Amino acid sequence: MGEQIEFPKNYTVYMAEVMNALQKGNIVTAIDYMKKAYRIKKEDSLNILLVSSLLQVGDNEEALLLADSKPDFYEADEKRLLIYVEVLIENNQILKAEKYINEQLTNTLAKYSESWIRLADQLNELKELQEKNRQKEEEKLLRNLFSLPSLNTLEQFSRMKDIYKLTNPHLIQLAEQLLVNPYIHPFNRATLFSLLTERGMDRQIKYLWFGESKDINPINTLSIEESPTAARLFEELDAVLSKNPSLYQLAENELKTLLLMLYPFEKDSIVCGEERLWIEAIIQTLELTEETQINDENTKLLDIARRIKKIREELLRFEGQ
């Protein structure tokens, strides 16, 4: 069967049913008839009646959808605006509700000051509740993140996304423990420290780097993505392997791995001017062609290749976890 066709005269019938249901205190039935009438005529008066009724029964999202369809209507009258702001509060639209409330509290022509004060109190209670819930959730995340050393590598990687949800005090608290923990994967240490730099944290902190505890301040360090050393290496990689896409991809992945392992001390490990040697050593360690074999006489290149081998050994220590 096709969709039922509503005739204009039905609007009067439905509104009569609305009044009848409201007189009997049956608001759910009244809302059902209001919706039917509203589909025929989207009258302003019916909109606000339906919004108020939906708010009364807790259908807050639908009430907001209807109210948002007629913003000028609600903003044009202070009493209607009170209803709209209440709908916003019930839908956790805090910033928007706060804007209207602050405007009316400073409006000397406002007629319903007590109602605006009541809504302001209601909004503050909601904000306090949300803050308490946020703190509880963050404390739970922090406890879970403190347990990272007991997890295997894949589980650590999966949980690391939660560090971005932490506020700075909790992030520092976490970093002070994890950055010196030998059971934290080096990639995760690098990611955590990089986030400290992105947030501009000014605090001397210890960092476990290849078994050595080193002091470093995030505010004096760039993030992984902003590292000049990394930029120079990738420029060199382009120059050497731009015409060899398959080898380029392998070398690029290897370079990214090495930089993560060396971060945040990559600039101390890779001396400016030696980028070509590092790229050549990376290519050699991939053992793809005879041309990339290192001559024992090239002591600098041989030394870099040994350092790359050491970095790989450190990484392999976590692969079995």
Coordinates of N, CA and C in Angstrom, one line a residue, residues 95-302:
L95 N 28.1 25.2 25.3 CA 28.6 26.5 24.8 C 27.5 27.4 24.2
K96 N 26.6 26.7 23.5 CA 25.5 27.5 22.9 C 24.6 28.0 23.9
A97 N 24.2 27.1 24.9 CA 23.3 27.6 26.0 C 24.0 28.7 26.8
E98 N 25.2 28.5 27.1 CA 26.0 29.5 27.9 C 26.0 30.9 27.2
K99 N 26.1 30.9 25.9 CA 26.1 32.1 25.2 C 24.8 32.9 25.4
Y100 N 23.6 32.2 25.2 CA 22.3 32.8 25.4 C 22.1 33.3 26.8
I101 N 22.5 32.4 27.8 CA 22.3 32.8 29.2 C 23.1 34.0 29.6
N102 N 24.4 34.1 29.2 CA 25.2 35.2 29.5 C 24.7 36.5 28.9
E103 N 24.1 36.4 27.7 CA 23.6 37.6 27.0 C 22.4 38.1 27.8
Q104 N 21.5 37.2 28.2 CA 20.3 37.6 28.9 C 20.6 38.1 30.4
L105 N 21.6 37.5 31.0 CA 21.9 37.9 32.4 C 22.5 39.3 32.4
T106 N 23.1 39.8 31.3 CA 23.6 41.1 31.2 C 22.6 42.1 30.5
N107 N 21.5 41.6 30.1 CA 20.5 42.4 29.4 C 19.6 43.1 30.4
T108 N 19.7 44.4 30.5 CA 18.9 45.1 31.4 C 17.4 45.1 31.1
L109 N 17.1 44.7 29.8 CA 15.7 44.7 29.4 C 15.0 43.3 29.6
A110 N 15.8 42.3 30.1 CA 15.3 41.0 30.2 C 14.2 41.0 31.3
K111 N 13.1 40.3 30.9 CA 11.9 40.3 31.8 C 11.9 39.1 32.7
Y112 N 12.7 38.1 32.4 CA 12.6 36.8 33.2 C 14.0 36.5 33.8
S113 N 14.5 37.5 34.6 CA 15.8 37.3 35.2 C 16.0 36.1 36.1
E114 N 14.9 35.9 36.9 CA 15.0 34.7 37.8 C 15.1 33.4 37.0
S115 N 14.4 33.3 35.9 CA 14.4 32.1 35.0 C 15.8 31.9 34.4
W116 N 16.4 33.0 34.0 CA 17.7 32.9 33.5 C 18.8 32.5 34.5
I117 N 18.6 33.0 35.7 CA 19.5 32.6 36.8 C 19.3 31.1 37.1
R118 N 18.0 30.6 37.1 CA 17.8 29.2 37.3 C 18.4 28.4 36.2
L119 N 18.3 28.8 35.0 CA 19.0 28.1 33.9 C 20.5 28.1 34.0
A120 N 21.0 29.2 34.5 CA 22.5 29.4 34.7 C 23.0 28.4 35.8
D121 N 22.2 28.2 36.8 CA 22.5 27.3 37.9 C 22.4 25.8 37.3
Q122 N 21.4 25.6 36.5 CA 21.2 24.3 35.9 C 22.4 23.9 35.0
L123 N 22.8 24.9 34.3 CA 24.0 24.7 33.4 C 25.3 24.5 34.1
N124 N 25.5 25.2 35.2 CA 26.7 25.0 36.1 C 26.7 23.6 36.7
E125 N 25.5 23.1 37.1 CA 25.5 21.8 37.6 C 25.8 20.8 36.6
L126 N 25.4 21.0 35.4 CA 25.7 20.1 34.3 C 27.2 20.1 34.0
K127 N 27.8 21.3 34.0 CA 29.2 21.4 33.7 C 30.0 20.7 34.8
E128 N 29.6 20.9 36.0 CA 30.3 20.2 37.2 C 30.2 18.7 37.0
L129 N 29.0 18.2 36.7 CA 28.9 16.8 36.5 C 29.7 16.2 35.4
Q130 N 29.7 17.0 34.3 CA 30.5 16.5 33.1 C 32.0 16.5 33.5
E131 N 32.5 17.5 34.2 CA 33.9 17.6 34.6 C 34.2 16.4 35.6
K132 N 33.3 16.1 36.5 CA 33.6 15.0 37.4 C 33.7 13.7 36.6
N133 N 32.8 13.5 35.6 CA 32.8 12.3 34.8 C 34.0 12.2 33.9
R134 N 34.5 13.4 33.4 CA 35.7 13.5 32.6 C 36.9 13.1 33.5
Q135 N 36.9 13.6 34.7 CA 38.1 13.3 35.6 C 38.1 11.8 35.9
K136 N 36.9 11.2 36.2 CA 36.9 9.8 36.4 C 37.3 9.0 35.2
E137 N 36.9 9.4 34.0 CA 37.3 8.7 32.8 C 38.8 8.8 32.6
E138 N 39.3 10.0 32.9 CA 40.8 10.2 32.6 C 41.6 9.4 33.7
E139 N 41.1 9.3 34.9 CA 41.8 8.6 35.9 C 41.8 7.1 35.5
K140 N 40.7 6.6 35.0 CA 40.7 5.2 34.5 C 41.7 5.0 33.4
L141 N 41.7 5.9 32.4 CA 42.7 5.8 31.3 C 44.1 5.8 31.8
L142 N 44.4 6.7 32.8 CA 45.7 6.8 33.3 C 46.1 5.5 34.0
R143 N 45.2 4.9 34.7 CA 45.5 3.6 35.4 C 45.8 2.5 34.3
N144 N 45.1 2.5 33.3 CA 45.3 1.5 32.2 C 46.6 1.8 31.5
L145 N 47.0 3.1 31.3 CA 48.2 3.4 30.7 C 49.4 3.1 31.5
F146 N 49.3 3.2 32.8 CA 50.4 2.8 33.7 C 50.7 1.3 33.7
S147 N 49.7 0.5 33.2 CA 50.0 -0.9 33.1 C 50.6 -1.3 31.8
L148 N 50.9 -0.4 30.9 CA 51.5 -0.7 29.6 C 52.8 -1.6 29.7
P149 N 53.7 -1.4 30.7 CA 54.8 -2.3 30.7 C 54.5 -3.8 30.9
S150 N 53.3 -4.1 31.4 CA 53.0 -5.5 31.6 C 52.3 -6.1 30.3
L151 N 52.1 -5.3 29.3 CA 51.4 -5.7 28.1 C 52.4 -6.1 27.0
N152 N 52.0 -7.0 26.1 CA 52.8 -7.3 24.9 C 52.8 -6.1 24.0
T153 N 53.7 -6.2 22.9 CA 53.9 -5.1 22.0 C 52.6 -4.6 21.3
L154 N 51.9 -5.5 20.8 CA 50.6 -5.2 20.1 C 49.6 -4.5 21.0
E155 N 49.5 -5.0 22.2 CA 48.6 -4.4 23.2 C 49.1 -3.0 23.6
Q156 N 50.4 -2.8 23.7 CA 50.9 -1.5 24.0 C 50.5 -0.5 22.9
F157 N 50.7 -0.9 21.6 CA 50.4 -0.1 20.5 C 48.9 0.3 20.5
S158 N 48.1 -0.7 20.8 CA 46.6 -0.5 20.8 C 46.2 0.6 21.8
R159 N 46.8 0.5 23.0 CA 46.4 1.4 24.1 C 47.0 2.8 24.0
M160 N 48.1 2.9 23.2 CA 48.8 4.2 23.2 C 47.9 5.4 22.7
K161 N 46.8 5.1 21.9 CA 46.0 6.1 21.4 C 45.3 6.9 22.5
D162 N 45.3 6.3 23.7 CA 44.6 7.0 24.8 C 45.5 8.1 25.4
I163 N 46.7 8.2 25.1 CA 47.6 9.3 25.7 C 47.1 10.6 25.2
Y164 N 46.5 10.7 24.0 CA 46.0 12.0 23.5 C 44.8 12.6 24.3
K165 N 44.2 11.7 25.1 CA 43.0 12.1 25.9 C 43.4 12.7 27.2
L166 N 44.7 12.6 27.6 CA 45.1 13.0 28.9 C 45.4 14.5 29.0
T167 N 45.1 15.1 30.1 CA 45.5 16.5 30.3 C 47.0 16.6 30.6
N168 N 47.6 17.7 30.5 CA 49.0 17.9 30.7 C 49.6 17.3 32.0
P169 N 49.0 17.6 33.2 CA 49.5 17.1 34.4 C 49.5 15.6 34.4
H170 N 48.5 14.9 33.9 CA 48.5 13.5 33.9 C 49.5 12.9 32.8
L171 N 49.6 13.7 31.8 CA 50.6 13.3 30.7 C 52.0 13.3 31.2
I172 N 52.3 14.3 32.0 CA 53.7 14.4 32.6 C 53.9 13.2 33.6
Q173 N 52.8 13.0 34.4 CA 52.9 11.9 35.4 C 53.1 10.6 34.7
L174 N 52.5 10.4 33.6 CA 52.7 9.1 32.9 C 54.1 9.1 32.3
A175 N 54.5 10.2 31.7 CA 55.8 10.2 31.0 C 56.9 9.9 31.9
E176 N 56.8 10.5 33.2 CA 57.9 10.3 34.1 C 58.1 8.8 34.5
Q177 N 57.1 8.0 34.3 CA 57.2 6.6 34.6 C 57.6 5.8 33.4
L178 N 56.9 6.1 32.3 CA 57.0 5.2 31.1 C 58.3 5.5 30.3
L179 N 58.8 6.7 30.3 CA 59.9 7.0 29.5 C 61.2 6.4 30.0
V180 N 61.2 5.9 31.2 CA 62.4 5.3 31.8 C 62.2 3.8 32.0
N181 N 61.1 3.3 31.5 CA 60.7 1.9 31.8 C 61.3 1.0 30.6
P182 N 62.1 0.0 30.9 CA 62.8 -0.8 29.8 C 61.8 -1.7 29.1
Y183 N 60.6 -1.8 29.6 CA 59.6 -2.7 29.0 C 58.6 -2.0 28.1
I184 N 58.8 -0.7 28.0 CA 58.0 0.1 27.1 C 58.7 0.1 25.7
H185 N 57.9 -0.2 24.7 CA 58.5 -0.3 23.3 C 59.0 1.1 23.0
P186 N 60.2 1.1 22.3 CA 60.9 2.4 22.0 C 60.0 3.3 21.1
F187 N 59.1 2.7 20.2 CA 58.2 3.5 19.4 C 57.2 4.2 20.3
N188 N 56.8 3.5 21.4 CA 55.8 4.2 22.3 C 56.5 5.3 23.1
R189 N 57.7 5.0 23.5 CA 58.4 6.1 24.2 C 58.6 7.3 23.3
A190 N 58.9 7.1 22.1 CA 59.1 8.2 21.1 C 57.8 8.9 20.9
T191 N 56.7 8.2 20.8 CA 55.4 8.8 20.5 C 55.0 9.6 21.7
L192 N 55.2 9.1 22.9 CA 54.8 9.8 24.1 C 55.6 11.1 24.3
F193 N 56.9 11.0 24.0 CA 57.8 12.2 24.2 C 57.4 13.2 23.1
S194 N 57.1 12.8 21.9 CA 56.8 13.7 20.8 C 55.5 14.5 21.2
L195 N 54.6 13.8 21.9 CA 53.4 14.5 22.3 C 53.7 15.6 23.3
L196 N 54.7 15.3 24.2 CA 55.1 16.3 25.2 C 55.6 17.6 24.4
T197 N 56.4 17.3 23.4 CA 56.9 18.5 22.6 C 55.8 19.3 21.9
E198 N 54.8 18.6 21.4 CA 53.7 19.2 20.7 C 53.0 20.1 21.6
R199 N 52.9 19.7 22.9 CA 52.1 20.5 23.9 C 53.0 21.5 24.6
G200 N 54.3 21.6 24.2 CA 55.1 22.6 24.7 C 55.4 22.5 26.2
M201 N 55.6 21.2 26.7 CA 55.9 21.0 28.1 C 57.3 21.4 28.4
D202 N 57.4 22.3 29.4 CA 58.7 22.8 29.9 C 59.1 22.2 31.2
R203 N 59.8 21.0 31.0 CA 60.1 20.2 32.2 C 61.2 19.3 31.9
Q204 N 62.3 19.3 32.7 CA 63.4 18.4 32.5 C 62.9 17.0 32.9
I205 N 63.1 16.0 32.0 CA 62.6 14.7 32.2 C 63.6 13.6 31.8
K206 N 63.6 12.5 32.4 CA 64.6 11.4 32.1 C 64.0 10.5 31.0
Y207 N 64.9 10.1 30.1 CA 64.5 9.3 28.9 C 65.5 8.1 28.8
L208 N 64.9 6.9 28.8 CA 65.8 5.7 28.6 C 66.0 5.5 27.1
W209 N 67.3 5.6 26.8 CA 67.7 5.6 25.3 C 68.8 4.6 25.2
F210 N 68.5 3.4 24.6 CA 69.4 2.3 24.4 C 70.1 2.0 25.7
G211 N 69.3 1.8 26.8 CA 69.9 1.4 28.1 C 70.5 2.6 28.9
E212 N 70.6 3.8 28.3 CA 71.2 4.9 29.0 C 70.1 5.9 29.4
S213 N 70.1 6.3 30.7 CA 69.1 7.3 31.1 C 69.7 8.7 30.8
K214 N 68.9 9.5 30.0 CA 69.4 10.8 29.6 C 68.3 11.9 30.0
D215 N 68.8 13.1 30.3 CA 67.9 14.2 30.6 C 67.6 15.0 29.4
I216 N 66.3 15.4 29.3 CA 65.9 16.2 28.1 C 64.7 17.0 28.5
N217 N 64.5 18.2 27.9 CA 63.4 19.0 28.1 C 62.6 19.1 26.8
P218 N 61.3 18.6 26.8 CA 60.5 18.6 25.6 C 60.4 20.0 24.9
I219 N 60.4 21.1 25.7 CA 60.2 22.4 25.1 C 61.4 22.8 24.2
N220 N 62.5 22.1 24.4 CA 63.7 22.4 23.6 C 63.9 21.4 22.5
T221 N 62.9 20.6 22.2 CA 62.9 19.5 21.2 C 61.7 19.6 20.3
L222 N 62.0 19.3 19.0 CA 60.9 19.3 18.1 C 60.2 17.9 18.0
S223 N 59.0 17.9 17.5 CA 58.3 16.6 17.4 C 59.0 15.8 16.3
I224 N 58.6 14.5 16.2 CA 59.2 13.6 15.2 C 59.0 14.2 13.8
E225 N 57.8 14.7 13.5 CA 57.4 15.2 12.2 C 58.2 16.4 11.8
E226 N 58.6 17.2 12.8 CA 59.3 18.5 12.6 C 60.8 18.4 12.6
S227 N 61.3 17.2 12.8 CA 62.8 17.0 13.0 C 63.5 17.4 11.7
P228 N 64.5 18.4 11.8 CA 65.3 18.8 10.7 C 66.2 17.6 10.2
T229 N 66.7 16.9 11.1 CA 67.5 15.7 10.8 C 66.7 14.8 9.9
A230 N 65.5 14.5 10.3 CA 64.6 13.6 9.5 C 64.4 14.2 8.1
A231 N 64.1 15.5 8.0 CA 63.9 16.1 6.7 C 65.1 16.0 5.8
R232 N 66.3 16.2 6.4 CA 67.5 16.1 5.5 C 67.7 14.7 5.0
L233 N 67.4 13.7 5.9 CA 67.5 12.3 5.5 C 66.6 11.9 4.4
F234 N 65.3 12.4 4.5 CA 64.4 12.0 3.4 C 64.7 12.7 2.1
E235 N 65.3 13.9 2.2 CA 65.7 14.6 1.0 C 66.8 13.8 0.3
E236 N 67.7 13.3 1.1 CA 68.8 12.5 0.6 C 68.3 11.2 0.0
L237 N 67.3 10.6 0.7 CA 66.7 9.4 0.2 C 66.1 9.6 -1.2
D238 N 65.4 10.7 -1.4 CA 64.8 11.1 -2.7 C 65.9 11.2 -3.7
A239 N 67.0 11.8 -3.4 CA 68.0 12.0 -4.3 C 68.7 10.7 -4.8
V240 N 68.8 9.8 -3.8 CA 69.5 8.5 -4.1 C 68.6 7.5 -4.8
L241 N 67.4 7.4 -4.4 CA 66.5 6.3 -4.8 C 65.2 6.7 -5.5
S242 N 65.2 8.0 -6.0 CA 63.9 8.4 -6.6 C 63.6 7.6 -7.9
K243 N 64.6 7.0 -8.5 CA 64.3 6.3 -9.8 C 64.2 4.8 -9.5
N244 N 64.2 4.4 -8.2 CA 64.0 3.0 -7.9 C 62.9 2.8 -6.8
P245 N 61.6 2.9 -7.3 CA 60.5 2.9 -6.4 C 60.4 1.7 -5.4
S246 N 60.7 0.5 -5.8 CA 60.6 -0.6 -4.9 C 61.6 -0.6 -3.8
L247 N 62.9 -0.2 -4.2 CA 63.9 -0.1 -3.2 C 63.7 1.1 -2.3
Y248 N 63.1 2.2 -2.9 CA 62.8 3.4 -2.1 C 61.8 3.1 -1.0
Q249 N 60.8 2.3 -1.3 CA 59.8 2.0 -0.3 C 60.4 1.2 0.9
L250 N 61.3 0.3 0.6 CA 61.9 -0.5 1.6 C 62.8 0.4 2.5
A251 N 63.6 1.2 1.8 CA 64.5 2.1 2.5 C 63.8 3.1 3.3
E252 N 62.7 3.6 2.8 CA 61.9 4.6 3.5 C 61.3 4.0 4.8
N253 N 60.8 2.8 4.7 CA 60.3 2.1 5.9 C 61.4 1.9 7.0
E254 N 62.6 1.5 6.5 CA 63.7 1.3 7.4 C 64.1 2.6 8.0
L255 N 64.1 3.7 7.2 CA 64.5 5.0 7.7 C 63.6 5.5 8.8
K256 N 62.3 5.3 8.6 CA 61.3 5.7 9.6 C 61.5 5.0 10.9
T257 N 61.8 3.7 10.7 CA 62.0 2.9 11.9 C 63.2 3.4 12.7
L258 N 64.3 3.6 12.0 CA 65.5 4.1 12.6 C 65.3 5.4 13.3
L259 N 64.6 6.3 12.7 CA 64.3 7.6 13.3 C 63.5 7.5 14.6
L260 N 62.5 6.6 14.6 CA 61.7 6.4 15.8 C 62.6 5.9 16.9
M261 N 63.5 5.0 16.5 CA 64.3 4.4 17.6 C 65.3 5.4 18.1
L262 N 65.8 6.3 17.3 CA 66.8 7.3 17.7 C 66.2 8.5 18.4
Y263 N 65.0 8.8 18.1 CA 64.3 10.0 18.7 C 64.2 9.9 20.2
P264 N 64.4 10.9 20.9 CA 64.5 12.3 20.5 C 66.0 12.8 20.4
F265 N 66.9 11.9 20.3 CA 68.3 12.2 20.2 C 68.9 12.0 18.8
E266 N 68.0 12.0 17.8 CA 68.5 11.7 16.4 C 69.5 12.7 15.9
K267 N 69.4 13.9 16.3 CA 70.3 14.9 15.8 C 71.7 14.7 16.4
D268 N 71.8 14.1 17.6 CA 73.1 13.8 18.2 C 73.7 12.5 17.5
S269 N 72.9 11.6 17.0 CA 73.4 10.4 16.4 C 73.7 10.5 15.0
I270 N 73.0 11.3 14.3 CA 73.2 11.5 12.8 C 73.8 12.9 12.6
V271 N 75.1 12.9 12.4 CA 75.8 14.2 12.3 C 75.4 14.9 10.9
C272 N 75.1 16.2 11.0 CA 74.8 16.9 9.8 C 75.9 16.8 8.8
G273 N 75.6 16.4 7.6 CA 76.6 16.2 6.5 C 76.8 14.8 6.2
E274 N 76.3 13.9 7.1 CA 76.6 12.5 7.0 C 75.3 11.7 6.5
E275 N 74.3 12.5 6.0 CA 73.0 11.9 5.7 C 73.2 10.9 4.5
R276 N 74.0 11.2 3.5 CA 74.2 10.3 2.4 C 74.8 9.0 2.9
L277 N 75.7 9.0 3.9 CA 76.3 7.8 4.4 C 75.2 6.9 5.1
W278 N 74.3 7.6 5.8 CA 73.3 6.8 6.5 C 72.3 6.2 5.5
I279 N 72.0 6.9 4.4 CA 71.2 6.3 3.4 C 71.9 5.1 2.7
E280 N 73.2 5.3 2.4 CA 73.9 4.2 1.8 C 74.0 3.0 2.7
A281 N 74.2 3.2 4.0 CA 74.3 2.1 5.0 C 72.9 1.4 5.1
I282 N 71.8 2.2 5.0 CA 70.5 1.6 5.1 C 70.3 0.6 3.9
I283 N 70.7 1.1 2.7 CA 70.6 0.3 1.5 C 71.4 -0.9 1.6
Q284 N 72.6 -0.8 2.1 CA 73.5 -2.0 2.3 C 72.9 -3.0 3.2
T285 N 72.3 -2.5 4.3 CA 71.8 -3.5 5.3 C 70.6 -4.2 4.8
L286 N 69.9 -3.7 3.7 CA 68.8 -4.4 3.1 C 69.3 -5.5 2.3
E287 N 70.6 -5.5 1.9 CA 71.3 -6.6 1.2 C 70.5 -7.0 -0.1
L288 N 70.3 -5.9 -0.9 CA 69.6 -6.1 -2.1 C 70.5 -6.3 -3.4
T289 N 71.6 -5.6 -3.4 CA 72.5 -5.7 -4.6 C 73.9 -5.8 -4.2
E290 N 74.8 -6.3 -5.0 CA 76.2 -6.4 -4.7 C 76.8 -5.0 -4.7
E291 N 76.2 -4.1 -5.5 CA 76.8 -2.7 -5.5 C 76.7 -2.0 -4.2
T292 N 75.8 -2.4 -3.3 CA 75.6 -1.7 -2.1 C 76.4 -2.3 -0.9
Q293 N 77.3 -3.3 -1.3 CA 78.1 -3.9 -0.2 C 79.2 -2.9 0.2
I294 N 79.4 -2.9 1.5 CA 80.3 -1.9 2.1 C 81.8 -2.3 2.0
N295 N 82.6 -1.5 1.5 CA 84.0 -1.7 1.5 C 84.6 -1.5 2.9
D296 N 85.3 -2.5 3.4 CA 85.8 -2.4 4.8 C 86.7 -1.2 5.0
E297 N 87.2 -0.6 3.9 CA 88.1 0.5 4.0 C 87.3 1.8 4.3
N298 N 86.0 1.8 4.0 CA 85.2 2.9 4.3 C 84.7 2.8 5.8
T299 N 85.6 3.2 6.7 CA 85.4 3.1 8.1 C 84.1 3.8 8.6
K300 N 83.9 5.0 8.1 CA 82.7 5.8 8.5 C 81.4 5.1 8.2
L301 N 81.3 4.6 6.9 CA 80.2 3.9 6.5 C 80.0 2.6 7.3
L302 N 81.1 1.9 7.6 CA 81.1 0.7 8.3 C 80.6 0.9 9.7

